[in-house]
CSV table of C-alpha atoms in Angstrom, one decimal:
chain,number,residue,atom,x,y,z
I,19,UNK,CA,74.0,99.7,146.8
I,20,UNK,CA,76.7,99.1,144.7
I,21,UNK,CA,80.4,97.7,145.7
I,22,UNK,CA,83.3,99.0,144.1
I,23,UNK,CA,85.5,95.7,143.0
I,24,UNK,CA,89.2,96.0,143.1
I,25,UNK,CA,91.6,96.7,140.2
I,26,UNK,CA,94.1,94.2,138.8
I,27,UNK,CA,97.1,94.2,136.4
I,28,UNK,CA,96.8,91.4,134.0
I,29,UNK,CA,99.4,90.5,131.4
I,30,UNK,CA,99.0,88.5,128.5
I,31,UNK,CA,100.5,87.8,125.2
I,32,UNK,CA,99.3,87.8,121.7
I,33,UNK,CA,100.8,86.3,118.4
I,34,UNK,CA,100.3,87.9,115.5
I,35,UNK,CA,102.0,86.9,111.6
I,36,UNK,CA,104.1,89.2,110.0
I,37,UNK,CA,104.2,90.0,106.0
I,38,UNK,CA,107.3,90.1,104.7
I,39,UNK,CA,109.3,89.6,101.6
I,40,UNK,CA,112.4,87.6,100.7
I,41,UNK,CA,114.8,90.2,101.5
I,42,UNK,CA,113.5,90.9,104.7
I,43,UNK,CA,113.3,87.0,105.7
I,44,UNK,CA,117.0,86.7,105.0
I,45,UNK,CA,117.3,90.2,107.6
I,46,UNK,CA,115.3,88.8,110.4
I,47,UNK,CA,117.2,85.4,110.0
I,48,UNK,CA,120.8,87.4,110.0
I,49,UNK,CA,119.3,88.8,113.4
I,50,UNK,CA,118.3,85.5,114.7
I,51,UNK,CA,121.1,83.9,113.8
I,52,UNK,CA,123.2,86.8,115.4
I,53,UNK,CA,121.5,86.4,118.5
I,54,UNK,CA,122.3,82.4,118.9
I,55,UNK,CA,126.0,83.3,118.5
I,56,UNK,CA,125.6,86.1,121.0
I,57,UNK,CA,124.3,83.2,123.4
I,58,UNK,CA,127.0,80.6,122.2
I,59,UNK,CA,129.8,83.3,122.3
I,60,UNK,CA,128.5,84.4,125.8
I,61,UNK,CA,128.6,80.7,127.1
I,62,UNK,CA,131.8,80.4,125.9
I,63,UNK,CA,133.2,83.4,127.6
I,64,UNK,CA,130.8,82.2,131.2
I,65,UNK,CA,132.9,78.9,131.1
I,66,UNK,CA,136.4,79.8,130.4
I,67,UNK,CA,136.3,82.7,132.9
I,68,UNK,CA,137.4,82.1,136.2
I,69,UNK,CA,134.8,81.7,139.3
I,70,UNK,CA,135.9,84.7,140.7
I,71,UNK,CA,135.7,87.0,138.0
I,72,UNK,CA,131.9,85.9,136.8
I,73,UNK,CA,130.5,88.8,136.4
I,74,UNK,CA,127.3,90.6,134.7
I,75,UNK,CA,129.6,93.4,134.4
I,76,UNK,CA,132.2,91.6,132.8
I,77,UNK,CA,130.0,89.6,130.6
I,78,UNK,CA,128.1,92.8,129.5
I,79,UNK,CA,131.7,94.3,128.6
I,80,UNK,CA,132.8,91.4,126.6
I,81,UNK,CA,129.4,91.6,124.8
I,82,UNK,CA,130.0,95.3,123.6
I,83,UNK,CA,133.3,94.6,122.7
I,84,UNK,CA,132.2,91.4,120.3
I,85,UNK,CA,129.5,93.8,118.8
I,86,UNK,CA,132.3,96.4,117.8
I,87,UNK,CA,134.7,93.6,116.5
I,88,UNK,CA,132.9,91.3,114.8
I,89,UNK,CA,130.3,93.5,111.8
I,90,UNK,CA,127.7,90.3,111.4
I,91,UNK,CA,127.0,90.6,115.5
I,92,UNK,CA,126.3,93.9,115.1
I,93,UNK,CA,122.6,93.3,112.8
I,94,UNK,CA,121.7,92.3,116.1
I,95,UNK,CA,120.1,95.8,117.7
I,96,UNK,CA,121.9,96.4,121.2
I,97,UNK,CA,119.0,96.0,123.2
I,98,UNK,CA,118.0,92.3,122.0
I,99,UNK,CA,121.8,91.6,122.8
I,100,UNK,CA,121.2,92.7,126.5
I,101,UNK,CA,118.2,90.2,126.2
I,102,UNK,CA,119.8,87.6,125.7
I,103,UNK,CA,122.9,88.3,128.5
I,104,UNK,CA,119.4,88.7,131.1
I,105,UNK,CA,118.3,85.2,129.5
I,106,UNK,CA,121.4,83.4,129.8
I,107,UNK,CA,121.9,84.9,133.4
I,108,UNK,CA,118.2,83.9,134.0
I,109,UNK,CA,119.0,80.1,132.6
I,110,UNK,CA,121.9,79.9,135.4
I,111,UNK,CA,119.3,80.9,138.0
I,112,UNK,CA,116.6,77.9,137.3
I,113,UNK,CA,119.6,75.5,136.9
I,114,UNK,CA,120.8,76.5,140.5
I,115,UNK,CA,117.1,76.8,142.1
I,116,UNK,CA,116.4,72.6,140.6
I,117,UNK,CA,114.1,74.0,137.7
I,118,UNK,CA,116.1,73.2,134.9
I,119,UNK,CA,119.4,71.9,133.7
I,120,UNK,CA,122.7,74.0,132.8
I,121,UNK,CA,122.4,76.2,129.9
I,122,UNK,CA,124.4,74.9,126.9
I,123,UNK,CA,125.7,75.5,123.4
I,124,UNK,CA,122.7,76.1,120.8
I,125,UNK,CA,122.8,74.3,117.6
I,126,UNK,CA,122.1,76.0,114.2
I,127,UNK,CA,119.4,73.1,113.2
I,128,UNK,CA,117.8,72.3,116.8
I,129,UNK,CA,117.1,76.5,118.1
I,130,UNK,CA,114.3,77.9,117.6
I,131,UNK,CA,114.9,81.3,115.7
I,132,UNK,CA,114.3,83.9,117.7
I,133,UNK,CA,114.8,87.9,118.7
I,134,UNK,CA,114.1,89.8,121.6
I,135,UNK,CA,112.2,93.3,121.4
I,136,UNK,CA,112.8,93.9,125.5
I,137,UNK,CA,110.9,97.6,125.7
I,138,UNK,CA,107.9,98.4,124.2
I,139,UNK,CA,108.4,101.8,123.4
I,140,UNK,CA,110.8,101.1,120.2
I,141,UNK,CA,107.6,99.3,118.8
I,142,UNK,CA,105.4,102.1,118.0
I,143,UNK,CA,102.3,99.9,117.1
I,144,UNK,CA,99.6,101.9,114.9
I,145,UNK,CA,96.5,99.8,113.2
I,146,UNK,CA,96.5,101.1,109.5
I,147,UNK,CA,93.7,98.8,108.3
I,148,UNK,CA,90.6,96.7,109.9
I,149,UNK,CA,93.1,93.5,109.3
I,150,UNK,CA,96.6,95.0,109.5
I,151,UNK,CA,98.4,96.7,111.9
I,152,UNK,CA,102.7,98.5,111.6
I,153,UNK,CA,104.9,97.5,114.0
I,154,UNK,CA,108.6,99.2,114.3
I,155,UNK,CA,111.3,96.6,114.4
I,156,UNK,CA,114.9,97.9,115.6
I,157,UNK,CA,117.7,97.9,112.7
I,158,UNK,CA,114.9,96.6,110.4
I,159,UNK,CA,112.2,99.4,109.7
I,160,UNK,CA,107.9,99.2,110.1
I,161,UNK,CA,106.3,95.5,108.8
I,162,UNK,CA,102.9,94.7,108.9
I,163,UNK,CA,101.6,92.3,110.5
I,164,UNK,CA,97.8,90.6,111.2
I,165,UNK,CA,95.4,92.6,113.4
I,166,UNK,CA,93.5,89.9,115.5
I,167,UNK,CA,93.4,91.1,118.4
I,168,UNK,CA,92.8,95.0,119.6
I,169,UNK,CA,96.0,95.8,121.4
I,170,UNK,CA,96.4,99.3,123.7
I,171,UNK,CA,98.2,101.3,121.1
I,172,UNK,CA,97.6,105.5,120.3
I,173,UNK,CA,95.2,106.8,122.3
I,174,UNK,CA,94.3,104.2,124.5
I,175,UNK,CA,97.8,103.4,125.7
I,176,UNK,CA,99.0,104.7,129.1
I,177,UNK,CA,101.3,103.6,131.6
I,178,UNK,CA,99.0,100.8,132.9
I,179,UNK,CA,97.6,99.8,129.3
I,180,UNK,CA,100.3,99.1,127.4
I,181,UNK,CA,102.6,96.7,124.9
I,182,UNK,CA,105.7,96.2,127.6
I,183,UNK,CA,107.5,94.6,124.7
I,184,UNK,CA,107.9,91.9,121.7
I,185,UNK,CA,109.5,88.5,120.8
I,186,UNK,CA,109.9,88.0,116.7
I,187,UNK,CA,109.8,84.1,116.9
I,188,UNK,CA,110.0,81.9,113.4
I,189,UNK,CA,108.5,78.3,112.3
I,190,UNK,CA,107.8,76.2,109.6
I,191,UNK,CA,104.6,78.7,108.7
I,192,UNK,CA,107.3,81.7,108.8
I,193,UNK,CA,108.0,84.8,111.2
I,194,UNK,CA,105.4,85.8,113.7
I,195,UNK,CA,105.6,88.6,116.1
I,196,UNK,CA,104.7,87.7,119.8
I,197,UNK,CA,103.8,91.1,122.2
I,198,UNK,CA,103.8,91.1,126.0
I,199,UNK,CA,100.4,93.2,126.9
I,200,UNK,CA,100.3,94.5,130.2
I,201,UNK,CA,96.5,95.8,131.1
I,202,UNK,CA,94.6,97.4,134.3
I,203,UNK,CA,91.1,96.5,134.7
I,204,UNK,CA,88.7,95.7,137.0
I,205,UNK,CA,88.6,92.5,139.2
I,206,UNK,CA,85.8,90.0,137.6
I,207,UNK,CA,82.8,89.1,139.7
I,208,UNK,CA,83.1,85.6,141.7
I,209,UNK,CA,81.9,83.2,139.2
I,210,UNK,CA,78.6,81.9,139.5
I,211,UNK,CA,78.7,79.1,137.6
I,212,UNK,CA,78.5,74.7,138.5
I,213,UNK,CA,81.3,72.9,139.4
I,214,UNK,CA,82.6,70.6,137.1
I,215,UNK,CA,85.1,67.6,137.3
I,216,UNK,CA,87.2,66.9,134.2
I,217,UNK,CA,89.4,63.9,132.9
I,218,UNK,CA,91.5,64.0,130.3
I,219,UNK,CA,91.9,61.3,127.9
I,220,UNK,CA,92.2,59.9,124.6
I,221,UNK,CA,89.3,58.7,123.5
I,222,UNK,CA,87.5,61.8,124.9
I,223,UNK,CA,90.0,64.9,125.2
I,224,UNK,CA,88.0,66.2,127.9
I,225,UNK,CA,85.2,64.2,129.7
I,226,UNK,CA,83.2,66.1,131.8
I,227,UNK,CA,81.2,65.3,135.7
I,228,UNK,CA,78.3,66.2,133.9
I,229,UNK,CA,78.4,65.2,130.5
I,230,UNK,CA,79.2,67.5,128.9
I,231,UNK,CA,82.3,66.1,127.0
I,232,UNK,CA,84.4,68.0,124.7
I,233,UNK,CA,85.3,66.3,121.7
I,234,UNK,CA,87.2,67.4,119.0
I,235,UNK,CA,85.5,65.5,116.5
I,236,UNK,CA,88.9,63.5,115.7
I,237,UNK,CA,89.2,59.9,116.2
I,238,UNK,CA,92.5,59.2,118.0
I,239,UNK,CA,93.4,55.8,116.3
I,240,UNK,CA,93.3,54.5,112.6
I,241,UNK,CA,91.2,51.5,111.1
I,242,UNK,CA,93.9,49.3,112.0
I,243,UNK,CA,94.1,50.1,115.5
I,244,UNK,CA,97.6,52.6,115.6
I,245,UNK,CA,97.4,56.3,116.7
I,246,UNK,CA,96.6,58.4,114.3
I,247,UNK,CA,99.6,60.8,114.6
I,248,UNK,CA,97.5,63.2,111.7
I,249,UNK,CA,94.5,63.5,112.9
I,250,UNK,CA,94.7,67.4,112.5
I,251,UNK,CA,95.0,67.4,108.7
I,252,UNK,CA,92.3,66.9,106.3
I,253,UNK,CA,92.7,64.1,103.9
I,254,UNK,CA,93.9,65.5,101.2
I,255,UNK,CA,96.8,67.0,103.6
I,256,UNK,CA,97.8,63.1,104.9
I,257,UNK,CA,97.7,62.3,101.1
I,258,UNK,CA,100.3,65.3,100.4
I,259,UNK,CA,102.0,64.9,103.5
I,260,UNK,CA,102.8,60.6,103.1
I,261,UNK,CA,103.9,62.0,99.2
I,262,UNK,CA,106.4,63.8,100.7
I,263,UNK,CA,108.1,61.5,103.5
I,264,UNK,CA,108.4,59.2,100.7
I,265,UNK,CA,110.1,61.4,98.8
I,266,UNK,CA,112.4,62.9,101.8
I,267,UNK,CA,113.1,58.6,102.4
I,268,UNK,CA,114.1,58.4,98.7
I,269,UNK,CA,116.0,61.0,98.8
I,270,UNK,CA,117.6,60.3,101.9
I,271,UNK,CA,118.8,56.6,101.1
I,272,UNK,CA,120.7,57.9,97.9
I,273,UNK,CA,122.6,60.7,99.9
I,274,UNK,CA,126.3,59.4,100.2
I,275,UNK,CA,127.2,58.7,104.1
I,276,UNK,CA,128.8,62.4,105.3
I,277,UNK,CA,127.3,64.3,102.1
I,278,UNK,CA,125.7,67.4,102.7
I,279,UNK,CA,121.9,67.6,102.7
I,280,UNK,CA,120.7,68.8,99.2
I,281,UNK,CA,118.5,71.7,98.6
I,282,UNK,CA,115.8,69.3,97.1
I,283,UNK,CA,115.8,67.1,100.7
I,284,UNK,CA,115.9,70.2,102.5
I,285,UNK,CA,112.9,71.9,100.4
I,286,UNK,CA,111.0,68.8,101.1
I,287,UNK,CA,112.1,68.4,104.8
I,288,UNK,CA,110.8,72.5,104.9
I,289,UNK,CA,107.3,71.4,103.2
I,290,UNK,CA,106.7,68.7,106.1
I,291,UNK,CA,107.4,70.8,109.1
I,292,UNK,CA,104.8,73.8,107.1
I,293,UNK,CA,102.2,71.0,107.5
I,294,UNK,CA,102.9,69.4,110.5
I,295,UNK,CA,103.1,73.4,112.2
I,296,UNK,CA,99.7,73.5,110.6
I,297,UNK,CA,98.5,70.8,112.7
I,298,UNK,CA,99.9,72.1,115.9
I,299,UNK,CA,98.0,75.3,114.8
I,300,UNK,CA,94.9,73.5,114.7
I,301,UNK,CA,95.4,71.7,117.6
I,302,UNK,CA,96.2,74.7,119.9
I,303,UNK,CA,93.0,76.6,118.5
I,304,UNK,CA,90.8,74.0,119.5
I,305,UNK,CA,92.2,74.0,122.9
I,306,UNK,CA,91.8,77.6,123.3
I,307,UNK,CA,88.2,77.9,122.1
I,308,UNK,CA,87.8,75.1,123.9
I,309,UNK,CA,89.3,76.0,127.4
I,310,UNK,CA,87.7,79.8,127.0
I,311,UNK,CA,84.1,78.3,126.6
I,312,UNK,CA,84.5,75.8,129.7
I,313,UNK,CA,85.9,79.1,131.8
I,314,UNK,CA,83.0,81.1,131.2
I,315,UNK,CA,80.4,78.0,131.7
I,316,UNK,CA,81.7,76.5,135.0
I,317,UNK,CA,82.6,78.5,138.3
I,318,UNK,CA,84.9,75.5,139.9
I,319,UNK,CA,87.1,73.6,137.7
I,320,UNK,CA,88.4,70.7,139.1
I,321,UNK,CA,91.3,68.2,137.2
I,322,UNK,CA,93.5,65.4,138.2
I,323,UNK,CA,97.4,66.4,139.6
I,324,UNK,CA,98.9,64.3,136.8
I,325,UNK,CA,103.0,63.8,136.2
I,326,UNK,CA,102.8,63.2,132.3
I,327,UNK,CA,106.7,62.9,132.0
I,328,UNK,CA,106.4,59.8,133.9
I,329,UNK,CA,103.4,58.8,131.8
I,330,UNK,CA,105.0,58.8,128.4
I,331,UNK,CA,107.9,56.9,129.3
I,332,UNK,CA,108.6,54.1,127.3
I,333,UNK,CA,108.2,50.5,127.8
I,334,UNK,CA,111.0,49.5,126.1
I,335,UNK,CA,113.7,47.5,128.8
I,336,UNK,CA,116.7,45.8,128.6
I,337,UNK,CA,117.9,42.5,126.3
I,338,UNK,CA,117.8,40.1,129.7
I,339,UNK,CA,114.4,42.3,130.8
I,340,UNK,CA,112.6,43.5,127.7
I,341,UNK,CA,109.1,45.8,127.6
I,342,UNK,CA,106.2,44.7,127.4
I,343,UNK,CA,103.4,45.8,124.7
I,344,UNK,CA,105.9,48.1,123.3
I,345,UNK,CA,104.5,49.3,120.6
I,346,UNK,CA,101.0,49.7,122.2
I,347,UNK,CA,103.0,51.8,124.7
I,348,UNK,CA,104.5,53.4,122.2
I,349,UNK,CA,101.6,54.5,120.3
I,350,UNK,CA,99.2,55.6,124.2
I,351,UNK,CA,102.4,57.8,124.8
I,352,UNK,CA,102.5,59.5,121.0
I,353,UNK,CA,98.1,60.0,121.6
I,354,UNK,CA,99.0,61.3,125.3
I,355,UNK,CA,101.8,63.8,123.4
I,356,UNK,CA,99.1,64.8,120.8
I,357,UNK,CA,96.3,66.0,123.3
I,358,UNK,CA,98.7,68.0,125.0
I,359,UNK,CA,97.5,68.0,128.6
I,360,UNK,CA,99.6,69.8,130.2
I,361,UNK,CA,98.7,72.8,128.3
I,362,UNK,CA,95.1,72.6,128.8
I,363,UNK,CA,95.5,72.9,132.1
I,364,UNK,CA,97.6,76.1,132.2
I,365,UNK,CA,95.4,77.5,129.5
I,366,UNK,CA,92.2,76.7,132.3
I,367,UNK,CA,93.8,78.0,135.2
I,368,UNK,CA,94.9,81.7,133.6
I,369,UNK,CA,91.4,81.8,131.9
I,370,UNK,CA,89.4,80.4,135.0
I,371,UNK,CA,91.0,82.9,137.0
I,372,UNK,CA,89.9,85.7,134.6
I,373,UNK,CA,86.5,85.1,134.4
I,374,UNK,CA,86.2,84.9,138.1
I,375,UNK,CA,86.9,81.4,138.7
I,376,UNK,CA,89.0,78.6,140.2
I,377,UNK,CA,90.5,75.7,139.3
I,378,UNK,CA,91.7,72.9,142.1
I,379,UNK,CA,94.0,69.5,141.4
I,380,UNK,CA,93.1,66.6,143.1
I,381,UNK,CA,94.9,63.2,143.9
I,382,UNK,CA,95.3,60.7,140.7
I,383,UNK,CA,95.2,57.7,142.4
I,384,UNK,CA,92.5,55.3,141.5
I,385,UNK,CA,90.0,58.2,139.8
I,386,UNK,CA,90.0,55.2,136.9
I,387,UNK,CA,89.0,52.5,139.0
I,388,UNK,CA,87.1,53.7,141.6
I,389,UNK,CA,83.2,53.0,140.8
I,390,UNK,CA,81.6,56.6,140.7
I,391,UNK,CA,78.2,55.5,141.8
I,392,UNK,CA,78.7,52.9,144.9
I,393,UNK,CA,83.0,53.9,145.7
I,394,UNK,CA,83.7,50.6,144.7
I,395,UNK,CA,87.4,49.8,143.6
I,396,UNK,CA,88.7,47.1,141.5
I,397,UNK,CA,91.8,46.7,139.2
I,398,UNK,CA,89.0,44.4,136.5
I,399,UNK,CA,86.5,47.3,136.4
I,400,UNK,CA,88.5,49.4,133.4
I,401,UNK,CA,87.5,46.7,130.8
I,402,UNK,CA,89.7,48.9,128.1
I,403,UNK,CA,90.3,52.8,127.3
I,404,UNK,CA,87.0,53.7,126.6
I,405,UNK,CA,84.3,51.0,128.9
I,406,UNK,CA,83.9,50.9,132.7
I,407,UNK,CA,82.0,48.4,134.5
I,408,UNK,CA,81.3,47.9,137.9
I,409,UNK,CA,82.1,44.2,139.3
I,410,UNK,CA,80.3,45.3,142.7
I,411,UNK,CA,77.1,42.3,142.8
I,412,UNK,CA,75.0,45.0,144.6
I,413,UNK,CA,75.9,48.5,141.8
I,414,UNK,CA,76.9,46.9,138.5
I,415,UNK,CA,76.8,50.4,136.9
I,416,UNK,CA,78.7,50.9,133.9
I,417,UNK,CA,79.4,53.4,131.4
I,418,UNK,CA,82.3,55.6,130.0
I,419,UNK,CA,85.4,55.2,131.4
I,420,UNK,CA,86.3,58.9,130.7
I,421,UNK,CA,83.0,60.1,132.3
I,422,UNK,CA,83.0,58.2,135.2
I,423,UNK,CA,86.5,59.0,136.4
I,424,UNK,CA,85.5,62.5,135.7
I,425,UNK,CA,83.0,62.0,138.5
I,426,UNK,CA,85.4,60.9,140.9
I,427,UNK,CA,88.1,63.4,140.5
I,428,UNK,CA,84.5,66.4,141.1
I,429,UNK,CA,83.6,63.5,144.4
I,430,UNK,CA,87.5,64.2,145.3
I,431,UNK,CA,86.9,67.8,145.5
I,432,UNK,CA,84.0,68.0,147.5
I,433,UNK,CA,85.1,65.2,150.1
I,434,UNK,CA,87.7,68.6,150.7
I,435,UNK,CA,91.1,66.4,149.0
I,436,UNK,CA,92.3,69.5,146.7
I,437,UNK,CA,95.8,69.7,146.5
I,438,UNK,CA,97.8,73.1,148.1
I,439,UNK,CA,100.5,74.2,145.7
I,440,UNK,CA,104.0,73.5,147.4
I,441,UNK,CA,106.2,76.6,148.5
I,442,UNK,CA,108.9,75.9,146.2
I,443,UNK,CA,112.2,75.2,147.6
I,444,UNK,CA,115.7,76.3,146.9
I,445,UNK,CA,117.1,73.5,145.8
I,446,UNK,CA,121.4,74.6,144.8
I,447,UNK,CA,122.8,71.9,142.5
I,448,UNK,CA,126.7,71.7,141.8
I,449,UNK,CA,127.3,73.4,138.8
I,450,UNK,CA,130.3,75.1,136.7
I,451,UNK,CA,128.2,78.2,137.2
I,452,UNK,CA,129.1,81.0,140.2
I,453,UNK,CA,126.5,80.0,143.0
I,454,UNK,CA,124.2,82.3,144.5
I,455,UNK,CA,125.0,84.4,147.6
I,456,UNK,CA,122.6,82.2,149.6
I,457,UNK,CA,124.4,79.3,148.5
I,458,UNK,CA,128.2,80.3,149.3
């Protein structure tokens, strides 16, 4: 007898890299640049205007009216305009909820490049090739772009397996088209698979209850002892890449104070950033591939509840109270940036989730000095980053420090110490902004 399993909407996204020429480069970056001023004009107008007249309405009005006036706002097609009004509304929401702070004025040099495709229907997606596929941009015409990744287009597309829209998104490596894929399929199976505790760390990225550590074959530190802040590149790269931050540091110390950034610094700024977004690239494959291969191995996940923003803060104190061990500080926060934890654990709880199963936080507290094998807990038993040792007279067991906090954090789990998510709370901040009606 067979039982029917439940369907489920999923939504995902996939990034794919656009070819384009010149010309079109200096199009997409007109839209781009289009849309930041749409945001910086619409703050502009949000902030001037009175409390009581803040209004959608009145900020979707004064929108039309600056694409009419002003030719250069106009590249940017209507509906990516509206995107960013919905944004911009949507930025005043997490500021008054607690999430995040008040939207502000977004700088030419520090905003990421970006336009909004909001509906999916102005794409028109077809696959003209085993490794390309033609993608509709508005006010910009069809572009190719990278076939990865089979996507519901033609045929297969309905109204529950479909692209629901786009993001065009550019970085040091160039422009790179971002869809939002909304599917319907069936419910996965409850996973079968071990439970597994993991601890992430620097010496091993991922330690594992059972050993099975993932390593991505990259030592975190140099000879001398510092963090190895390249780790990603080969050496040929860190060769090219010190060649050129010598030469953007030459460069640099003959520019006159308040000169203008020359075209030689900036070509050699643009040449760093291309290898250090190749790095990133690197990185974040090895995490997926990763992250995908420990989701379809293990049925319970288990990880530490970890607040990283208060991990990376730096030592560094007052003239009357100064740091201590700065720069070792300095250099355990840049390896704690590199690995990127945070991400990891989103990446296993979506993918955990699809394959059928779950992934539970536990506690932090003492998962590094607690003795796996006898409970044992002393602050002298973490000898360094990598070497645990017991100093209980009657256990004495040592090994990896990774691995053996690893274990606790699985113990944690099935002592039944799994964290609930919190409800979140409406938390309504004074702000310049109008408040919400549950607020007033």
């Amino acid at each position: 007898m067979t039982t029917e399993r439940a369907q489920e909407k999923r939504q995902f996204g996939h990034r794919a890299r656009l070819a384009l020429t010149p010309a079109q480069v200096r199009l997409l970056d007109a839209q781009a640049h289009a849309a930041r001023a749409t945001w910086n004009l619409l703050h502009d107008f949000w902030m001037m205007t009175p409390k009581c007249r803040r209004s959608l309405k009145a900020a979707d009005e004064a929108i039309r009216r600056a694409r009419k006036e002003i030719d250069w706002l106009a590249v940017l097609p209507a509906q990516a305009a509206q995107a960013v009004l919905k944004t911009y509304h949507q930025a005043w929401k997490n500021c008054w909820q607690g999430r995040a702070d008040e939207p502000n004025f977004k700088a030419r040099l520090r905003t990421v490049m970006s336009v909004d495709i909001p509906q999916g229907r102005d794409l028109q997606v077809t696959r003209v090739h085993r490794r390309w596929g033609m993608v509709n941009i508005p006010k910009f015409g069809r572009v190719r772009f990278r076939w990865t990744k089979t996507l519901p287009v033609g045929r297969q597309a309905d109204k529950d397996n479909r692209i629901t829209g786009a993001r065009l998104v550019k970085d040091a490596l160039g422009w790179h088209i971002a869809f939002r894929v909304q599917t319907l399929g069936t419910a996965p199976p409850p996973h079968a698979g071990p439970e597994a505790g993991i601890d992430a760390g620097v010496n091993i990225p991922l330690a594992l209850s059972d050993g099975n550590h993932q390593d991505h074959g990259r030592p975190p530190r140099l000879p001398d002892g510092t963090a190895d802040r390249d780790k990603w590149l080969n050496p040929d790269e860190k060769a090219k890449l010190l060649c050129l931050e010598r030469r953007a540091a030459h460069r640099k110390s003959i520019r006159r104070h308040g000169e203008k950034t020359s075209r030689r610094l900036q070509n050699t700024y643009d040449q760093i950033k291309r290898l250090r977004a190749r790095a990133t690239r690197r990185a974040t494959d090895w995490q997926h591939r990763t992250t995908t291969e420990l989701a379809r191995t293990y049925g319970v996940i288990v990880v530490e509840e970890l607040d990283i923003a208060n991990m990376v803060k730096s030592a560094r104190g007052t003239v009357e109270n100064p740091g201590k061990k700065v720069a070792q500080k300095s250099g355990l926060n840049r390896s704690i940036s590199q690995e990127a934890w945070g991400r990891t654990v989103t990446m296993l709880t979506y993918k955990a989730a699809r394959h059928g199963g779950t992934l539970h936080k536990v506690p932090a507290p003492n998962t590094s000095l607690r003795c796996s094998a006898c409970g044992f807990i002393t602050p002298g038993s973490r000898k360094d980053q990598a070497t645990f040792v017991c100093e209980n007279p009657d256990c004495g067991w040592s090994g990896n420090a990774d691995h053996n906090a690893a274990r606790n954090v699985l113990h944690l789990y099935r002592m039944g110490h799994a964290l609930i998510p919190a409800a979140g709370r409406a938390v309504v901040r004074r702000t310049c902004g109008v408040k919400p009606a549950a607020a007033r």
